[in-house]
Amino acid sequence: MKNSFLLLLIVVAFSSCSQKVYFTKETKEKLEAKGVDLKKIQFYNSEAIVLLREVKDEEVKVAEGKVRIENGKNVEEIIIKRNTPGVFAEANTSDALMIRFESGSTKFLPFVGAKDYSGRKNIFQLGYLDRVNSGGTRMAIVNYDDKKYSIVYGSNAALLIDKSVLTKEERKTRVAEGVKVK
């Protein structure tokens, strides 16, 4: 009995400590209404994202990701681990938020408004340019660093932010120095 109570206490403690929440359209509107600049918010990805593209022989020397040979072809793979910090780069005309997870003016991914799995929230989920058939599967294509990549993993990745951003308050504090009798 004592062990099950301790286990329950530990489970409750860890589940209540969730520091990140989904970044939704409603969250964006609330923050913008408060005058918060999106460039000052730390974003995170909810799951790992793996991008892959075939590299032409003349490009092999300049590819920045991992280049490997797969079925006799050179491929470049970019892995963005889960909870990688990202920053807001820009918004485009289709209401997509461009988020940068590494340095470089063209190294960003689009996140667009979408419903979550329960269909309730308007989360910002990884967007794509097109879907193509590749080896019998439909692959999403994204533009990253001015090159087209297939999204091998993480096509359902969404944006997260620290929960503290929502409860942060602006407070001006000063300490009265007091007045002495002359």
Short mmCIF file of N, CA, C and O in Angstrom, two decimals, residues 44-138:
data_model
loop_
_atom_site.label_atom_id
_atom_site.label_comp_id
_atom_site.label_asym_id
_atom_site.label_seq_id
_atom_site.Cartn_x
_atom_site.Cartn_y
_atom_site.Cartn_z
N TYR A 44 9.88 25.12 -29.65
CA TYR A 44 10.44 23.77 -29.66
C TYR A 44 9.59 22.92 -30.60
O TYR A 44 8.42 23.22 -30.84
N ASN A 45 10.17 21.84 -31.13
CA ASN A 45 9.40 20.91 -31.95
C ASN A 45 8.93 19.74 -31.08
O ASN A 45 9.66 19.25 -30.24
N SER A 46 7.71 19.30 -31.31
CA SER A 46 7.10 18.27 -30.47
C SER A 46 7.62 16.87 -30.74
O SER A 46 7.46 15.98 -29.92
N GLU A 47 8.21 16.65 -31.90
CA GLU A 47 8.79 15.34 -32.22
C GLU A 47 9.97 15.54 -33.16
O GLU A 47 10.13 16.61 -33.75
N ALA A 48 10.78 14.52 -33.27
CA ALA A 48 11.95 14.60 -34.15
C ALA A 48 11.50 14.79 -35.60
O ALA A 48 10.44 14.30 -36.00
N ILE A 49 12.31 15.52 -36.35
CA ILE A 49 12.04 15.75 -37.77
C ILE A 49 13.29 15.29 -38.53
O ILE A 49 14.41 15.68 -38.20
N VAL A 50 13.06 14.45 -39.54
CA VAL A 50 14.17 13.98 -40.37
C VAL A 50 13.88 14.37 -41.82
O VAL A 50 12.84 14.01 -42.37
N LEU A 51 14.80 15.14 -42.40
CA LEU A 51 14.70 15.59 -43.78
C LEU A 51 15.75 14.86 -44.61
O LEU A 51 16.87 14.63 -44.14
N LEU A 52 15.40 14.52 -45.86
CA LEU A 52 16.30 13.76 -46.71
C LEU A 52 16.19 14.26 -48.14
O LEU A 52 15.11 14.59 -48.61
N ARG A 53 17.33 14.36 -48.81
CA ARG A 53 17.32 14.72 -50.23
C ARG A 53 18.48 14.02 -50.92
O ARG A 53 19.51 13.72 -50.31
N GLU A 54 18.29 13.78 -52.21
CA GLU A 54 19.35 13.21 -53.01
C GLU A 54 20.31 14.33 -53.40
O GLU A 54 19.88 15.42 -53.80
N VAL A 55 21.60 14.09 -53.26
CA VAL A 55 22.62 15.09 -53.55
C VAL A 55 23.31 14.71 -54.84
O VAL A 55 23.78 13.58 -55.00
N LYS A 56 23.39 15.65 -55.76
CA LYS A 56 24.11 15.43 -57.02
C LYS A 56 25.61 15.37 -56.72
O LYS A 56 26.09 15.97 -55.76
N ASP A 57 26.32 14.66 -57.54
CA ASP A 57 27.77 14.48 -57.33
C ASP A 57 28.51 15.80 -57.16
O ASP A 57 29.39 15.92 -56.32
N GLU A 58 28.15 16.82 -57.94
CA GLU A 58 28.86 18.10 -57.84
C GLU A 58 28.52 18.86 -56.56
O GLU A 58 29.20 19.79 -56.18
N GLU A 59 27.46 18.44 -55.85
CA GLU A 59 27.07 19.10 -54.60
C GLU A 59 27.62 18.44 -53.35
O GLU A 59 27.54 18.99 -52.28
N VAL A 60 28.18 17.26 -53.48
CA VAL A 60 28.59 16.48 -52.31
C VAL A 60 29.52 17.25 -51.39
O VAL A 60 29.39 17.21 -50.19
N LYS A 61 30.44 18.03 -51.94
CA LYS A 61 31.41 18.75 -51.12
C LYS A 61 30.78 19.88 -50.30
O LYS A 61 31.29 20.26 -49.28
N VAL A 62 29.64 20.43 -50.75
CA VAL A 62 29.06 21.58 -50.07
C VAL A 62 27.84 21.22 -49.21
O VAL A 62 27.29 22.08 -48.56
N ALA A 63 27.43 19.97 -49.21
CA ALA A 63 26.28 19.57 -48.40
C ALA A 63 26.61 19.71 -46.93
O ALA A 63 27.70 19.34 -46.48
N GLU A 64 25.68 20.28 -46.15
CA GLU A 64 25.96 20.56 -44.75
C GLU A 64 25.45 19.51 -43.77
O GLU A 64 25.86 19.46 -42.63
N GLY A 65 24.48 18.70 -44.17
CA GLY A 65 23.97 17.65 -43.29
C GLY A 65 24.88 16.44 -43.38
O GLY A 65 26.00 16.50 -43.88
N LYS A 66 24.38 15.30 -42.93
CA LYS A 66 25.13 14.06 -43.07
C LYS A 66 24.92 13.57 -44.49
O LYS A 66 23.80 13.43 -44.95
N VAL A 67 25.98 13.32 -45.19
CA VAL A 67 25.88 12.78 -46.54
C VAL A 67 26.27 11.31 -46.46
O VAL A 67 27.30 10.95 -45.90
N ARG A 68 25.42 10.45 -47.03
CA ARG A 68 25.72 9.03 -47.02
C ARG A 68 25.29 8.45 -48.37
O ARG A 68 24.53 9.07 -49.10
N ILE A 69 25.77 7.27 -48.66
CA ILE A 69 25.39 6.61 -49.90
C ILE A 69 24.29 5.61 -49.59
O ILE A 69 24.43 4.78 -48.69
N GLU A 70 23.16 5.72 -50.31
CA GLU A 70 22.01 4.85 -50.09
C GLU A 70 21.56 4.36 -51.45
O GLU A 70 21.19 5.16 -52.31
N ASN A 71 21.62 3.05 -51.67
CA ASN A 71 21.27 2.45 -52.96
C ASN A 71 22.07 3.08 -54.10
O ASN A 71 21.53 3.38 -55.16
N GLY A 72 23.35 3.33 -53.88
CA GLY A 72 24.21 3.88 -54.92
C GLY A 72 24.04 5.36 -55.16
O GLY A 72 24.58 5.90 -56.10
N LYS A 73 23.27 6.06 -54.32
CA LYS A 73 23.05 7.50 -54.49
C LYS A 73 23.57 8.23 -53.25
O LYS A 73 23.56 7.70 -52.15
N ASN A 74 24.03 9.46 -53.46
CA ASN A 74 24.42 10.30 -52.32
C ASN A 74 23.17 10.97 -51.78
O ASN A 74 22.41 11.57 -52.54
N VAL A 75 22.96 10.87 -50.47
CA VAL A 75 21.81 11.53 -49.86
C VAL A 75 22.29 12.38 -48.69
O VAL A 75 23.27 12.06 -48.03
N GLU A 76 21.60 13.48 -48.50
CA GLU A 76 21.87 14.36 -47.36
C GLU A 76 20.72 14.22 -46.39
O GLU A 76 19.55 14.28 -46.77
N GLU A 77 21.04 14.02 -45.14
CA GLU A 77 20.03 13.84 -44.10
C GLU A 77 20.22 14.90 -43.02
O GLU A 77 21.33 15.12 -42.56
N ILE A 78 19.12 15.55 -42.65
CA ILE A 78 19.15 16.53 -41.58
C ILE A 78 18.22 16.04 -40.50
O ILE A 78 17.04 15.76 -40.75
N ILE A 79 18.73 15.95 -39.28
CA ILE A 79 17.95 15.48 -38.14
C ILE A 79 17.76 16.63 -37.17
O ILE A 79 18.74 17.24 -36.73
N ILE A 80 16.52 16.93 -36.86
CA ILE A 80 16.19 17.93 -35.85
C ILE A 80 15.55 17.16 -34.71
O ILE A 80 14.41 16.69 -34.82
N LYS A 81 16.28 16.98 -33.63
CA LYS A 81 15.81 16.17 -32.51
C LYS A 81 14.58 16.79 -31.85
O LYS A 81 14.37 18.00 -31.93
N ARG A 82 13.81 15.97 -31.18
CA ARG A 82 12.64 16.43 -30.43
C ARG A 82 13.07 17.46 -29.40
O ARG A 82 14.13 17.34 -28.80
N ASN A 83 12.27 18.50 -29.22
CA ASN A 83 12.52 19.59 -28.27
C ASN A 83 13.74 20.43 -28.61
O ASN A 83 14.33 21.06 -27.74
N THR A 84 14.12 20.47 -29.88
CA THR A 84 15.21 21.35 -30.31
C THR A 84 14.70 22.78 -30.24
O THR A 84 13.63 23.09 -30.74
N PRO A 85 15.46 23.69 -29.61
CA PRO A 85 15.01 25.08 -29.55
C PRO A 85 15.05 25.73 -30.92
O PRO A 85 15.98 25.51 -31.70
N GLY A 86 14.03 26.51 -31.21
CA GLY A 86 13.94 27.23 -32.47
C GLY A 86 13.47 28.65 -32.25
O GLY A 86 12.92 28.97 -31.19
N VAL A 87 13.69 29.49 -33.24
CA VAL A 87 13.27 30.89 -33.14
C VAL A 87 12.40 31.26 -34.35
O VAL A 87 12.53 30.67 -35.43
N PHE A 88 11.55 32.23 -34.14
CA PHE A 88 10.69 32.74 -35.19
C PHE A 88 11.55 33.51 -36.18
O PHE A 88 12.28 34.42 -35.81
N ALA A 89 11.49 33.11 -37.46
CA ALA A 89 12.27 33.79 -38.49
C ALA A 89 11.42 34.83 -39.20
O ALA A 89 11.84 35.97 -39.37
N GLU A 90 10.20 34.43 -39.61
CA GLU A 90 9.31 35.33 -40.31
C GLU A 90 7.95 34.66 -40.47
O GLU A 90 7.81 33.47 -40.23
N ALA A 91 6.97 35.44 -40.88
CA ALA A 91 5.66 34.91 -41.24
C ALA A 91 5.51 35.14 -42.73
O ALA A 91 5.98 36.13 -43.27
N ASN A 92 4.87 34.19 -43.41
CA ASN A 92 4.66 34.43 -44.84
C ASN A 92 3.18 34.69 -45.11
O ASN A 92 2.36 34.69 -44.21
N THR A 93 2.85 34.88 -46.36
CA THR A 93 1.48 35.28 -46.70
C THR A 93 0.44 34.21 -46.46
O THR A 93 -0.73 34.51 -46.35
N SER A 94 0.84 32.96 -46.36
CA SER A 94 -0.13 31.89 -46.13
C SER A 94 -0.33 31.61 -44.64
O SER A 94 -0.78 30.54 -44.27
N ASP A 95 0.00 32.55 -43.80
CA ASP A 95 -0.15 32.42 -42.34
C ASP A 95 0.74 31.33 -41.74
O ASP A 95 0.47 30.84 -40.65
N ALA A 96 1.78 30.95 -42.44
CA ALA A 96 2.74 30.00 -41.89
C ALA A 96 3.78 30.74 -41.08
O ALA A 96 4.19 31.84 -41.43
N LEU A 97 4.19 30.15 -39.97
CA LEU A 97 5.28 30.69 -39.16
C LEU A 97 6.55 29.97 -39.58
O LEU A 97 6.60 28.74 -39.56
N MET A 98 7.56 30.71 -39.97
CA MET A 98 8.83 30.12 -40.36
C MET A 98 9.71 30.06 -39.11
O MET A 98 10.01 31.10 -38.51
N ILE A 99 10.10 28.86 -38.73
CA ILE A 99 10.87 28.64 -37.51
C ILE A 99 12.24 28.10 -37.89
O ILE A 99 12.37 27.16 -38.67
N ARG A 100 13.27 28.71 -37.31
CA ARG A 100 14.66 28.34 -37.58
C ARG A 100 15.19 27.52 -36.40
O ARG A 100 15.15 27.96 -35.26
N PHE A 101 15.70 26.31 -36.71
CA PHE A 101 16.28 25.43 -35.69
C PHE A 101 17.80 25.39 -35.77
O PHE A 101 18.44 24.72 -34.97
N GLU A 102 18.36 26.08 -36.76
CA GLU A 102 19.81 26.20 -36.88
C GLU A 102 20.13 27.51 -37.58
O GLU A 102 19.26 28.12 -38.20
N SER A 103 21.35 27.95 -37.46
CA SER A 103 21.76 29.22 -38.06
C SER A 103 21.71 29.15 -39.57
O SER A 103 21.99 28.12 -40.16
N GLY A 104 21.38 30.29 -40.17
CA GLY A 104 21.32 30.39 -41.62
C GLY A 104 20.04 31.08 -42.03
O GLY A 104 18.96 30.73 -41.56
N SER A 105 20.15 32.05 -42.90
CA SER A 105 19.00 32.87 -43.26
C SER A 105 17.92 32.11 -44.03
O SER A 105 16.77 32.52 -44.05
N THR A 106 18.27 30.99 -44.66
CA THR A 106 17.26 30.22 -45.41
C THR A 106 16.99 28.85 -44.78
O THR A 106 16.32 28.02 -45.38
N LYS A 107 17.49 28.64 -43.57
CA LYS A 107 17.31 27.35 -42.90
C LYS A 107 16.15 27.44 -41.91
O LYS A 107 16.35 27.58 -40.70
N PHE A 108 14.95 27.39 -42.45
CA PHE A 108 13.77 27.42 -41.59
C PHE A 108 12.71 26.49 -42.14
O PHE A 108 12.74 26.10 -43.31
N LEU A 109 11.79 26.10 -41.27
CA LEU A 109 10.69 25.22 -41.65
C LEU A 109 9.37 25.94 -41.43
O LEU A 109 9.22 26.68 -40.45
N PRO A 110 8.38 25.69 -42.29
CA PRO A 110 7.07 26.32 -42.11
C PRO A 110 6.19 25.52 -41.16
O PRO A 110 6.16 24.29 -41.22
N PHE A 111 5.51 26.21 -40.28
CA PHE A 111 4.52 25.59 -39.41
C PHE A 111 3.20 26.30 -39.67
O PHE A 111 3.12 27.53 -39.58
N VAL A 112 2.18 25.53 -40.01
CA VAL A 112 0.88 26.08 -40.40
C VAL A 112 -0.20 25.65 -39.42
O VAL A 112 -0.07 24.63 -38.75
N GLY A 113 -1.26 26.42 -39.38
CA GLY A 113 -2.38 26.09 -38.50
C GLY A 113 -3.02 24.78 -38.91
O GLY A 113 -3.28 24.53 -40.07
N ALA A 114 -3.26 23.91 -37.93
CA ALA A 114 -3.87 22.60 -38.18
C ALA A 114 -4.59 22.16 -36.92
O ALA A 114 -4.34 22.66 -35.83
N LYS A 115 -5.47 21.20 -37.06
CA LYS A 115 -6.16 20.62 -35.90
C LYS A 115 -5.25 19.56 -35.28
O LYS A 115 -4.54 18.86 -35.98
N ASP A 116 -5.30 19.43 -33.94
CA ASP A 116 -4.53 18.37 -33.31
C ASP A 116 -5.28 17.05 -33.47
O ASP A 116 -6.33 16.99 -34.10
N TYR A 117 -4.74 16.00 -32.90
CA TYR A 117 -5.33 14.68 -33.07
C TYR A 117 -6.77 14.60 -32.57
O TYR A 117 -7.58 13.88 -33.11
N SER A 118 -7.10 15.36 -31.54
CA SER A 118 -8.47 15.34 -31.02
C SER A 118 -9.38 16.27 -31.82
O SER A 118 -10.58 16.26 -31.65
N GLY A 119 -8.78 17.08 -32.71
CA GLY A 119 -9.57 17.98 -33.54
C GLY A 119 -10.03 19.23 -32.82
O GLY A 119 -10.85 19.97 -33.32
N ARG A 120 -9.49 19.51 -31.64
CA ARG A 120 -9.96 20.65 -30.85
C ARG A 120 -9.12 21.90 -31.01
O ARG A 120 -9.66 22.98 -31.11
N LYS A 121 -7.83 21.79 -30.97
CA LYS A 121 -6.98 22.98 -30.94
C LYS A 121 -6.46 23.32 -32.32
O LYS A 121 -6.29 22.45 -33.16
N ASN A 122 -6.20 24.56 -32.56
CA ASN A 122 -5.57 25.00 -33.79
C ASN A 122 -4.07 25.14 -33.54
O ASN A 122 -3.57 26.22 -33.29
N ILE A 123 -3.38 24.01 -33.58
CA ILE A 123 -1.94 24.00 -33.34
C ILE A 123 -1.21 24.42 -34.61
O ILE A 123 -1.79 24.47 -35.68
N PHE A 124 0.08 24.75 -34.47
CA PHE A 124 0.92 25.02 -35.63
C PHE A 124 1.75 23.76 -35.88
O PHE A 124 2.60 23.40 -35.09
N GLN A 125 1.46 23.11 -37.01
CA GLN A 125 2.08 21.85 -37.36
C GLN A 125 2.98 22.04 -38.58
O GLN A 125 2.76 22.93 -39.39
N LEU A 126 3.99 21.18 -38.70
CA LEU A 126 4.93 21.26 -39.81
C LEU A 126 4.18 21.25 -41.14
O LEU A 126 3.36 20.37 -41.39
N GLY A 127 4.45 22.26 -41.97
CA GLY A 127 3.81 22.37 -43.27
C GLY A 127 4.71 21.79 -44.35
O GLY A 127 5.87 21.46 -44.11
N TYR A 128 4.18 21.69 -45.55
CA TYR A 128 4.95 21.15 -46.66
C TYR A 128 4.48 21.77 -47.96
O TYR A 128 3.40 22.34 -48.05
N LEU A 129 5.32 21.66 -48.99
CA LEU A 129 5.00 22.21 -50.30
C LEU A 129 4.06 21.31 -51.08
O LEU A 129 3.12 21.75 -51.71
N ASP A 130 4.35 20.00 -51.04
CA ASP A 130 3.62 19.06 -51.87
C ASP A 130 3.82 17.66 -51.31
O ASP A 130 4.69 17.44 -50.47
N ARG A 131 3.01 16.74 -51.79
CA ARG A 131 3.21 15.32 -51.46
C ARG A 131 3.48 14.58 -52.76
O ARG A 131 2.79 14.79 -53.75
N VAL A 132 4.49 13.73 -52.75
CA VAL A 132 4.83 12.96 -53.95
C VAL A 132 4.93 11.48 -53.58
O VAL A 132 5.17 11.13 -52.43
N ASN A 133 4.74 10.63 -54.57
CA ASN A 133 4.92 9.19 -54.37
C ASN A 133 6.39 8.86 -54.48
O ASN A 133 7.06 9.29 -55.41
N SER A 134 6.89 8.12 -53.50
CA SER A 134 8.29 7.72 -53.49
C SER A 134 8.38 6.30 -52.95
O SER A 134 8.14 6.08 -51.76
N GLY A 135 8.68 5.36 -53.82
CA GLY A 135 8.83 3.98 -53.38
C GLY A 135 7.55 3.40 -52.81
O GLY A 135 7.59 2.62 -51.87
N GLY A 136 6.41 3.80 -53.33
CA GLY A 136 5.13 3.27 -52.87
C GLY A 136 4.53 4.02 -51.70
O GLY A 136 3.44 3.67 -51.24
N THR A 137 5.22 5.01 -51.16
CA THR A 137 4.67 5.79 -50.06
C THR A 137 4.56 7.25 -50.47
O THR A 137 5.30 7.73 -51.32
N ARG A 138 3.63 7.96 -49.85
CA ARG A 138 3.46 9.39 -50.11
C ARG A 138 4.39 10.15 -49.18
O ARG A 138 4.31 10.01 -47.97
#
